[in-house]
Amino acid sequence: MWSYDKILQYPIKIKTPNPGLATKIISQYGGPDGELAASLRYLSQRFSMVTPEAIATLNDIGTEELAHLEMIGTMVHQLMKNATVEEIESSGAGAYYTDHGRGVYPQAASGTPFTAAFLQVKGDPIVDLTEDLAAEQKARGTYEWLINQTDDPDVLEPLKFLREREVVHYQRFGEALRKVQDYLQEPRLFIMPKPDFLRSNELNR
Amino acid sequence: MNNDAMNLKREIAGTHMMLEELQLYLNTHPNDRNALAKRNAFVKQMNILNDEYNKNFGMINQDASLSTYPWQWIDGPWPWEYEANFEI
Amino acid sequence: MINNRRLDEMYYSNPEACIPQELVIENVRLAAAYVPYQFMCEVFSPIESLAAGTAFPELFSPYNRKDNENRPCRLSEC
């Protein structure tokens, strides 16, 4: 279960509306390499994970991604909030505004709505952790393409923060994979001594 | 929100960050005594900061903050609002 | 910053120094991926960690926008 803290993981204070940028950043809310997909991926994969280290890693990074989802939603909200309809239209956010107004809807920058097809749960620990390593790199890449598209420090700083988190998560998933590799290579063939009740049975025969 | 509240939020966010980092690290390094000691020290600091915030500026933790009358949880600003955030 | 120093240089010039990562991975198998373990040495202060996005100097690797430099040159520029 979860409990809510009334504070963002990293502060977001955007002074200048920019609806065009909002409809690009929305991709990290509900897009293919976004935070919602990340959170659902890890929180779903944890049920079939092995080793205490890897299970805890999925649980806690999946939880942190929810805090990132909230940060992205906040950025979209603040970038849209005080924009005029004229600004929305001229910045190319008209299509988004038509369907969602100034609301925050989980979709990709291309307009594709969020879908669980963005993620996978294979139920095999090596497969799932390898997907997670790739997912962190794809999210890092997305943050870099977003960073390339703005000069507003109020937007850049939280994007750089979120990008760095992907780097740290990659390291932790890599370490979790090492634990799982060691665990799966351990010999696990145990010779059980015959229990006494079976032995006495033999003697009685 | 006034400056004191913002300064306290900054400290709380910083302490949250240390906890997040040390806890993720400990998940894959459960035998690192040094990291564990640091993490436990930040938990104590977190409790002090949360209590201080709760006493002066209202609820911050859904399940741990106390509320005066009337119920304070519904009070804004919420974290996604401009006014709720501090300059880093 | 620690990530700009060469780790082996740090190691040989001062064997007592805390090395923030595993340097040799043993028993590697083919067709498997390996990330070296990180080992905590120093950490940033809480406010520095918040600003950097990590508490660990050895994991801090900021992005410097270089997209425009990496693209192939246009005919007019080559």
CSV table of C-alpha atoms in Angstrom, one decimal:
chain,number,residue,atom,x,y,z
A,1,MET,CA,0.0,0.0,0.0
A,2,TRP,CA,1.0,3.6,-0.2
A,3,SER,CA,0.8,6.8,1.8
A,4,TYR,CA,0.8,10.3,0.2
A,5,ASP,CA,3.3,13.0,1.1
A,6,LYS,CA,2.1,16.5,0.2
A,7,ILE,CA,5.4,17.6,-1.5
A,8,LEU,CA,7.0,16.9,-4.9
A,9,GLN,CA,10.2,14.9,-5.1
A,10,TYR,CA,11.8,17.9,-6.8
A,11,PRO,CA,10.2,21.4,-6.8
A,12,ILE,CA,8.5,22.7,-10.0
A,13,LYS,CA,7.9,26.4,-10.4
A,14,ILE,CA,7.4,27.4,-14.0
A,15,LYS,CA,6.9,31.1,-14.5
A,16,THR,CA,6.3,31.2,-18.3
A,17,PRO,CA,3.5,29.2,-19.9
A,18,ASN,CA,4.5,27.1,-23.0
A,19,PRO,CA,1.7,24.9,-24.2
A,20,GLY,CA,3.7,23.6,-27.2
A,21,LEU,CA,6.4,22.3,-24.9
A,22,ALA,CA,3.7,20.8,-22.6
A,23,THR,CA,2.4,18.6,-25.4
A,24,LYS,CA,5.9,17.2,-25.9
A,25,ILE,CA,6.6,16.7,-22.2
A,26,ILE,CA,3.3,14.8,-21.9
A,27,SER,CA,5.1,11.9,-23.5
A,28,GLN,CA,6.9,11.2,-20.2
A,29,TYR,CA,3.4,11.1,-18.6
A,30,GLY,CA,1.7,8.6,-20.8
A,31,GLY,CA,4.1,7.8,-23.7
A,32,PRO,CA,6.0,4.6,-24.6
A,33,ASP,CA,9.0,5.4,-22.4
A,34,GLY,CA,7.2,7.5,-19.8
A,35,GLU,CA,6.9,7.3,-16.1
A,36,LEU,CA,3.4,5.7,-16.0
A,37,ALA,CA,4.7,2.8,-18.1
A,38,ALA,CA,7.8,2.6,-15.9
A,39,SER,CA,5.9,2.4,-12.7
A,40,LEU,CA,3.4,-0.2,-13.9
A,41,ARG,CA,6.2,-2.2,-15.5
A,42,TYR,CA,8.2,-2.5,-12.2
A,43,LEU,CA,5.2,-2.8,-9.8
A,44,SER,CA,3.8,-5.6,-12.0
A,45,GLN,CA,7.1,-7.4,-12.5
A,46,ARG,CA,7.9,-7.6,-8.8
A,47,PHE,CA,5.3,-10.4,-8.2
A,48,SER,CA,7.3,-12.9,-10.2
A,49,MET,CA,10.8,-11.6,-9.3
A,50,VAL,CA,13.4,-13.7,-7.4
A,51,THR,CA,16.0,-12.7,-4.8
A,52,PRO,CA,15.2,-10.2,-2.0
A,53,GLU,CA,17.5,-7.6,-3.5
A,54,ALA,CA,15.8,-7.6,-6.9
A,55,ILE,CA,12.2,-7.7,-5.5
A,56,ALA,CA,12.9,-4.7,-3.2
A,57,THR,CA,14.6,-2.8,-6.1
A,58,LEU,CA,11.5,-3.3,-8.4
A,59,ASN,CA,9.1,-2.3,-5.5
A,60,ASP,CA,11.0,0.9,-4.6
A,61,ILE,CA,11.9,2.1,-8.1
A,62,GLY,CA,8.3,1.4,-9.2
A,63,THR,CA,7.2,3.6,-6.3
A,64,GLU,CA,9.6,6.4,-7.1
A,65,GLU,CA,8.3,6.4,-10.7
A,66,LEU,CA,4.9,7.5,-9.3
A,67,ALA,CA,6.6,10.5,-7.8
A,68,HIS,CA,8.1,11.2,-11.2
A,69,LEU,CA,4.7,10.8,-12.9
A,70,GLU,CA,3.5,13.5,-10.5
A,71,MET,CA,6.4,15.8,-11.4
A,72,ILE,CA,5.7,15.4,-15.1
A,73,GLY,CA,1.9,16.1,-14.6
A,74,THR,CA,2.9,19.2,-12.6
A,75,MET,CA,5.1,20.5,-15.5
A,76,VAL,CA,2.3,19.9,-18.0
A,77,HIS,CA,-0.2,21.6,-15.7
A,78,GLN,CA,1.9,24.7,-15.1
A,79,LEU,CA,3.0,25.0,-18.7
A,80,MET,CA,-0.7,25.0,-19.8
A,81,LYS,CA,-2.4,26.7,-17.0
A,82,ASN,CA,-2.2,30.4,-17.9
A,83,ALA,CA,-1.7,30.1,-21.6
A,84,THR,CA,-4.3,31.9,-23.8
A,85,VAL,CA,-6.2,30.1,-26.5
A,86,GLU,CA,-4.2,32.1,-29.1
A,87,GLU,CA,-0.9,30.9,-27.5
A,88,ILE,CA,-2.2,27.3,-27.5
A,89,GLU,CA,-3.1,27.5,-31.1
A,90,SER,CA,0.1,29.2,-32.3
A,91,SER,CA,2.3,26.9,-30.3
A,92,GLY,CA,0.9,23.8,-32.0
A,93,ALA,CA,-1.0,22.6,-28.9
A,94,GLY,CA,-4.4,23.0,-30.6
A,95,ALA,CA,-5.0,19.3,-31.2
A,96,TYR,CA,-4.3,18.5,-27.6
A,97,TYR,CA,-6.5,21.4,-26.4
A,98,THR,CA,-9.4,20.1,-28.6
A,99,ASP,CA,-9.4,16.7,-26.8
A,100,HIS,CA,-8.2,17.7,-23.3
A,101,GLY,CA,-8.4,21.4,-22.7
A,102,ARG,CA,-5.7,22.4,-20.2
A,103,GLY,CA,-6.1,19.0,-18.4
A,104,VAL,CA,-3.3,16.4,-18.1
A,105,TYR,CA,-4.1,13.2,-20.1
A,106,PRO,CA,-1.8,10.2,-20.3
A,107,GLN,CA,-0.7,10.2,-24.0
A,108,ALA,CA,2.4,10.2,-26.1
A,109,ALA,CA,3.7,13.3,-27.8
A,110,SER,CA,2.3,11.9,-31.0
A,111,GLY,CA,-1.2,11.7,-29.4
A,112,THR,CA,-1.4,8.0,-28.9
A,113,PRO,CA,-3.2,7.3,-25.6
A,114,PHE,CA,-1.4,5.4,-22.9
A,115,THR,CA,-1.5,1.6,-23.4
A,116,ALA,CA,-0.1,-1.3,-21.5
A,117,ALA,CA,1.4,-2.4,-24.8
A,118,PHE,CA,4.2,0.0,-23.9
A,119,LEU,CA,5.4,-2.5,-21.3
A,120,GLN,CA,6.0,-6.2,-20.8
A,121,VAL,CA,5.9,-8.6,-17.9
A,122,LYS,CA,7.5,-11.9,-19.0
A,123,GLY,CA,7.6,-13.5,-15.6
A,124,ASP,CA,11.2,-14.5,-16.2
A,125,PRO,CA,13.6,-12.6,-13.9
A,126,ILE,CA,16.4,-12.2,-16.4
A,127,VAL,CA,14.1,-11.2,-19.2
A,128,ASP,CA,12.2,-8.6,-17.0
A,129,LEU,CA,15.4,-7.0,-15.5
A,130,THR,CA,16.9,-6.8,-19.0
A,131,GLU,CA,13.8,-5.0,-20.2
A,132,ASP,CA,14.1,-2.7,-17.2
A,133,LEU,CA,17.7,-1.7,-18.1
A,134,ALA,CA,16.6,-0.9,-21.6
A,135,ALA,CA,13.6,1.1,-20.3
A,136,GLU,CA,15.8,3.3,-18.1
A,137,GLN,CA,18.0,4.0,-21.1
A,138,LYS,CA,15.0,4.9,-23.3
A,139,ALA,CA,13.7,7.2,-20.7
A,140,ARG,CA,17.1,8.9,-20.4
A,141,GLY,CA,17.2,9.3,-24.1
A,142,THR,CA,13.7,10.9,-24.1
A,143,TYR,CA,14.7,13.4,-21.4
A,144,GLU,CA,17.7,14.4,-23.5
A,145,TRP,CA,15.5,15.0,-26.6
A,146,LEU,CA,13.2,17.1,-24.4
A,147,ILE,CA,16.2,19.0,-22.9
A,148,ASN,CA,17.3,19.8,-26.5
A,149,GLN,CA,13.9,21.5,-27.1
A,150,THR,CA,13.9,24.1,-24.3
A,151,ASP,CA,16.0,26.9,-22.9
A,152,ASP,CA,13.7,27.7,-19.9
A,153,PRO,CA,15.7,26.9,-16.7
A,154,ASP,CA,12.4,26.4,-14.8
A,155,VAL,CA,11.8,23.4,-17.2
A,156,LEU,CA,15.4,22.3,-17.7
A,157,GLU,CA,16.3,21.8,-14.1
A,158,PRO,CA,13.5,19.2,-13.3
A,159,LEU,CA,14.2,17.5,-16.7
A,160,LYS,CA,17.9,17.2,-15.8
A,161,PHE,CA,16.9,15.8,-12.3
A,162,LEU,CA,14.6,13.2,-13.8
A,163,ARG,CA,17.3,12.2,-16.4
A,164,GLU,CA,19.9,11.7,-13.7
A,165,ARG,CA,17.4,9.4,-11.8
A,166,GLU,CA,17.3,7.2,-14.9
A,167,VAL,CA,21.1,6.8,-14.6
A,168,VAL,CA,20.9,5.8,-11.0
A,169,HIS,CA,18.0,3.4,-11.6
A,170,TYR,CA,20.1,1.7,-14.4
A,171,GLN,CA,22.9,1.1,-11.9
A,172,ARG,CA,20.5,-0.4,-9.4
A,173,PHE,CA,18.8,-2.7,-11.9
A,174,GLY,CA,22.2,-3.7,-13.1
A,175,GLU,CA,23.2,-4.7,-9.6
A,176,ALA,CA,19.8,-6.5,-9.1
A,177,LEU,CA,20.6,-8.4,-12.3
A,178,ARG,CA,23.9,-9.5,-10.9
A,179,LYS,CA,22.2,-10.9,-7.7
A,180,VAL,CA,19.7,-12.8,-9.9
A,181,GLN,CA,22.4,-14.2,-12.2
A,182,ASP,CA,24.3,-15.5,-9.1
A,183,TYR,CA,21.1,-16.9,-7.6
A,184,LEU,CA,20.2,-18.8,-10.8
A,185,GLN,CA,23.7,-20.2,-11.2
A,186,GLU,CA,23.9,-21.6,-7.6
A,187,PRO,CA,23.6,-25.4,-7.5
A,188,ARG,CA,20.3,-26.1,-6.0
A,189,LEU,CA,20.2,-29.9,-5.9
A,190,PHE,CA,19.8,-31.0,-2.4
A,191,ILE,CA,20.1,-34.6,-1.1
A,192,MET,CA,17.5,-35.1,1.6
A,193,PRO,CA,18.2,-37.7,4.2
A,194,LYS,CA,15.5,-40.3,4.4
A,195,PRO,CA,13.1,-39.4,7.2
A,196,ASP,CA,12.9,-41.8,10.1
A,197,PHE,CA,9.3,-42.9,9.6
A,198,LEU,CA,10.3,-44.2,6.2
A,199,ARG,CA,13.3,-46.0,7.6
A,200,SER,CA,11.3,-47.8,10.3
A,201,ASN,CA,8.9,-48.8,7.6
A,202,GLU,CA,11.8,-50.5,5.8
A,203,LEU,CA,12.9,-52.3,8.9
A,204,ASN,CA,9.5,-53.6,9.6
A,205,ARG,CA,9.2,-55.1,6.2
B,1,MET,CA,3.3,30.1,1.5
B,2,ASN,CA,5.9,32.0,3.6
B,3,ASN,CA,9.7,31.8,3.5
B,4,ASP,CA,9.9,29.6,6.6
B,5,ALA,CA,7.6,27.1,5.1
B,6,MET,CA,9.6,27.0,1.9
B,7,ASN,CA,12.9,26.6,3.7
B,8,LEU,CA,11.5,23.7,5.6
B,9,LYS,CA,10.2,22.1,2.4
B,10,ARG,CA,13.6,22.5,0.9
B,11,GLU,CA,15.1,20.6,3.8
B,12,ILE,CA,12.4,18.0,3.7
B,13,ALA,CA,12.9,17.4,-0.1
B,14,GLY,CA,16.7,17.1,0.5
B,15,THR,CA,16.2,14.6,3.3
B,16,HIS,CA,13.7,12.6,1.1
B,17,MET,CA,16.4,12.5,-1.6
B,18,MET,CA,19.0,11.1,0.8
B,19,LEU,CA,16.5,8.4,2.0
B,20,GLU,CA,15.6,7.5,-1.6
B,21,GLU,CA,19.2,7.1,-2.6
B,22,LEU,CA,20.4,5.3,0.4
B,23,GLN,CA,17.4,2.9,0.5
B,24,LEU,CA,17.8,2.0,-3.2
B,25,TYR,CA,21.6,1.5,-2.6
B,26,LEU,CA,20.9,-0.7,0.5
B,27,ASN,CA,18.5,-2.9,-1.5
B,28,THR,CA,21.4,-4.1,-3.5
B,29,HIS,CA,24.0,-3.7,-0.8
B,30,PRO,CA,22.2,-4.9,2.4
B,31,ASN,CA,25.5,-5.5,4.2
B,32,ASP,CA,26.9,-2.0,3.9
B,33,ARG,CA,26.9,-0.9,7.6
B,34,ASN,CA,28.0,2.6,6.8
B,35,ALA,CA,25.1,3.2,4.4
B,36,LEU,CA,22.7,1.7,6.8
B,37,ALA,CA,23.9,4.0,9.6
B,38,LYS,CA,23.5,7.0,7.4
B,39,ARG,CA,20.0,6.0,6.3
B,40,ASN,CA,18.8,5.5,9.9
B,41,ALA,CA,20.3,8.9,10.8
B,42,PHE,CA,18.3,10.6,8.0
B,43,VAL,CA,15.1,8.8,9.2
B,44,LYS,CA,15.5,10.6,12.5
B,45,GLN,CA,16.1,13.9,10.8
B,46,MET,CA,13.1,13.3,8.6
B,47,ASN,CA,10.8,12.8,11.6
B,48,ILE,CA,12.1,16.0,13.2
B,49,LEU,CA,11.5,18.0,10.0
B,50,ASN,CA,8.0,16.6,9.4
B,51,ASP,CA,6.9,17.3,13.0
B,52,GLU,CA,8.3,20.9,12.7
B,53,TYR,CA,6.3,21.4,9.4
B,54,ASN,CA,3.2,19.8,10.9
B,55,LYS,CA,3.3,22.0,14.0
B,56,ASN,CA,3.7,25.3,12.0
B,57,PHE,CA,2.2,24.8,8.5
B,58,GLY,CA,-0.3,22.0,8.5
B,59,MET,CA,-0.4,18.4,7.3
B,60,ILE,CA,2.3,17.0,5.1
B,61,ASN,CA,2.2,13.2,5.7
B,62,GLN,CA,-1.3,11.6,5.1
B,63,ASP,CA,-0.9,9.0,7.8
B,64,ALA,CA,1.4,10.7,10.2
B,65,SER,CA,0.5,14.4,10.4
B,66,LEU,CA,-1.9,15.5,13.1
B,67,SER,CA,-4.7,17.9,12.1
B,68,THR,CA,-6.3,20.8,14.1
B,69,TYR,CA,-10.0,21.5,13.6
B,70,PRO,CA,-11.3,21.7,10.9
B,71,TRP,CA,-9.8,18.8,8.9
B,72,GLN,CA,-6.6,20.3,7.3
B,73,TRP,CA,-5.8,17.7,4.7
B,74,ILE,CA,-8.0,19.5,2.1
B,75,ASP,CA,-6.1,22.8,2.5
B,76,GLY,CA,-4.1,23.9,-0.6
B,77,PRO,CA,-1.8,24.6,-2.2
B,78,TRP,CA,-1.4,21.0,-3.5
B,79,PRO,CA,2.1,20.0,-4.6
B,80,TRP,CA,1.4,20.6,-8.3
B,81,GLU,CA,0.6,24.2,-7.8
B,82,TYR,CA,3.2,26.9,-8.5
B,83,GLU,CA,2.7,28.5,-5.0
B,84,ALA,CA,3.4,25.2,-3.2
B,85,ASN,CA,7.0,24.9,-4.6
B,86,PHE,CA,10.2,26.5,-3.5
B,87,GLU,CA,13.1,27.8,-5.6
B,88,ILE,CA,15.9,25.3,-5.5
C,1,MET,CA,34.5,15.8,-9.4
C,2,ILE,CA,35.2,12.1,-8.9
C,3,ASN,CA,33.8,10.9,-12.2
C,4,ASN,CA,36.3,12.9,-14.1
C,5,ARG,CA,39.3,11.2,-12.5
C,6,ARG,CA,40.6,7.9,-13.8
C,7,LEU,CA,39.7,5.2,-11.3
C,8,ASP,CA,42.9,3.1,-11.8
C,9,GLU,CA,45.0,6.2,-11.3
C,10,MET,CA,43.3,6.9,-8.0
C,11,TYR,CA,43.8,3.3,-7.0
C,12,TYR,CA,47.5,3.0,-7.8
C,13,SER,CA,48.5,6.4,-6.4
C,14,ASN,CA,46.7,5.7,-3.2
C,15,PRO,CA,45.8,2.1,-2.4
C,16,GLU,CA,44.0,3.2,0.7
C,17,ALA,CA,41.6,5.4,-1.3
C,18,CYS,CA,37.9,4.4,-1.3
C,19,ILE,CA,37.2,3.1,-4.8
C,20,PRO,CA,33.5,3.7,-5.6
C,21,GLN,CA,33.1,0.7,-7.8
C,22,GLU,CA,34.0,-3.0,-8.5
C,23,LEU,CA,37.0,-3.0,-10.8
C,24,VAL,CA,37.1,-6.6,-11.9
C,25,ILE,CA,34.0,-8.8,-12.5
C,26,GLU,CA,34.8,-12.5,-12.0
C,27,ASN,CA,33.2,-15.6,-13.4
C,28,VAL,CA,31.7,-13.8,-16.4
C,29,ARG,CA,29.6,-16.0,-18.7
C,30,LEU,CA,29.0,-15.4,-22.4
C,31,ALA,CA,25.6,-14.0,-23.6
C,32,ALA,CA,25.0,-12.2,-20.3
C,33,ALA,CA,25.0,-8.5,-19.3
C,34,TYR,CA,27.0,-7.2,-16.4
C,35,VAL,CA,27.0,-3.8,-14.6
C,36,PRO,CA,29.8,-3.4,-12.1
C,37,TYR,CA,28.7,-2.9,-8.5
C,38,GLN,CA,28.9,0.6,-7.0
C,39,PHE,CA,30.4,1.0,-3.6
C,40,MET,CA,29.5,4.1,-1.5
C,41,CYS,CA,32.4,6.3,-0.5
C,42,GLU,CA,31.4,9.9,-0.1
C,43,VAL,CA,27.9,11.3,-0.6
C,44,PHE,CA,26.7,14.8,-1.5
C,45,SER,CA,24.8,16.9,1.1
C,46,PRO,CA,21.0,16.7,1.0
C,47,ILE,CA,20.6,20.0,-1.0
C,48,GLU,CA,23.4,19.1,-3.4
C,49,SER,CA,21.9,15.7,-3.9
C,50,LEU,CA,18.5,17.2,-4.7
C,51,ALA,CA,20.1,19.6,-7.2
C,52,ALA,CA,22.2,16.8,-8.8
C,53,GLY,CA,19.5,14.2,-8.9
C,54,THR,CA,21.8,11.7,-7.0
C,55,ALA,CA,23.6,11.5,-3.6
C,56,PHE,CA,26.5,9.7,-5.2
C,57,PRO,CA,29.3,11.7,-6.9
C,58,GLU,CA,30.4,8.7,-8.9
C,59,LEU,CA,26.9,8.3,-10.5
C,60,PHE,CA,26.5,12.0,-11.3
C,61,SER,CA,26.9,12.2,-15.1
C,62,PRO,CA,25.1,15.4,-16.4
C,63,TYR,CA,24.0,15.8,-20.0
C,64,ASN,CA,25.6,18.5,-22.1
C,65,ARG,CA,23.4,19.2,-25.0
C,66,LYS,CA,25.3,18.1,-28.0
C,67,ASP,CA,22.6,17.0,-30.4
C,68,ASN,CA,23.3,19.7,-33.0
C,69,GLU,CA,27.1,18.9,-33.0
C,70,ASN,CA,26.4,15.2,-33.6
C,71,ARG,CA,24.2,15.5,-36.6
C,72,PRO,CA,25.9,15.1,-40.0
C,73,CYS,CA,26.8,18.4,-41.6
C,74,ARG,CA,24.6,20.0,-44.2
C,75,LEU,CA,26.0,20.3,-47.7
C,76,SER,CA,26.4,24.1,-47.3
C,77,GLU,CA,28.6,23.5,-44.2
C,78,CYS,CA,30.8,20.6,-45.2
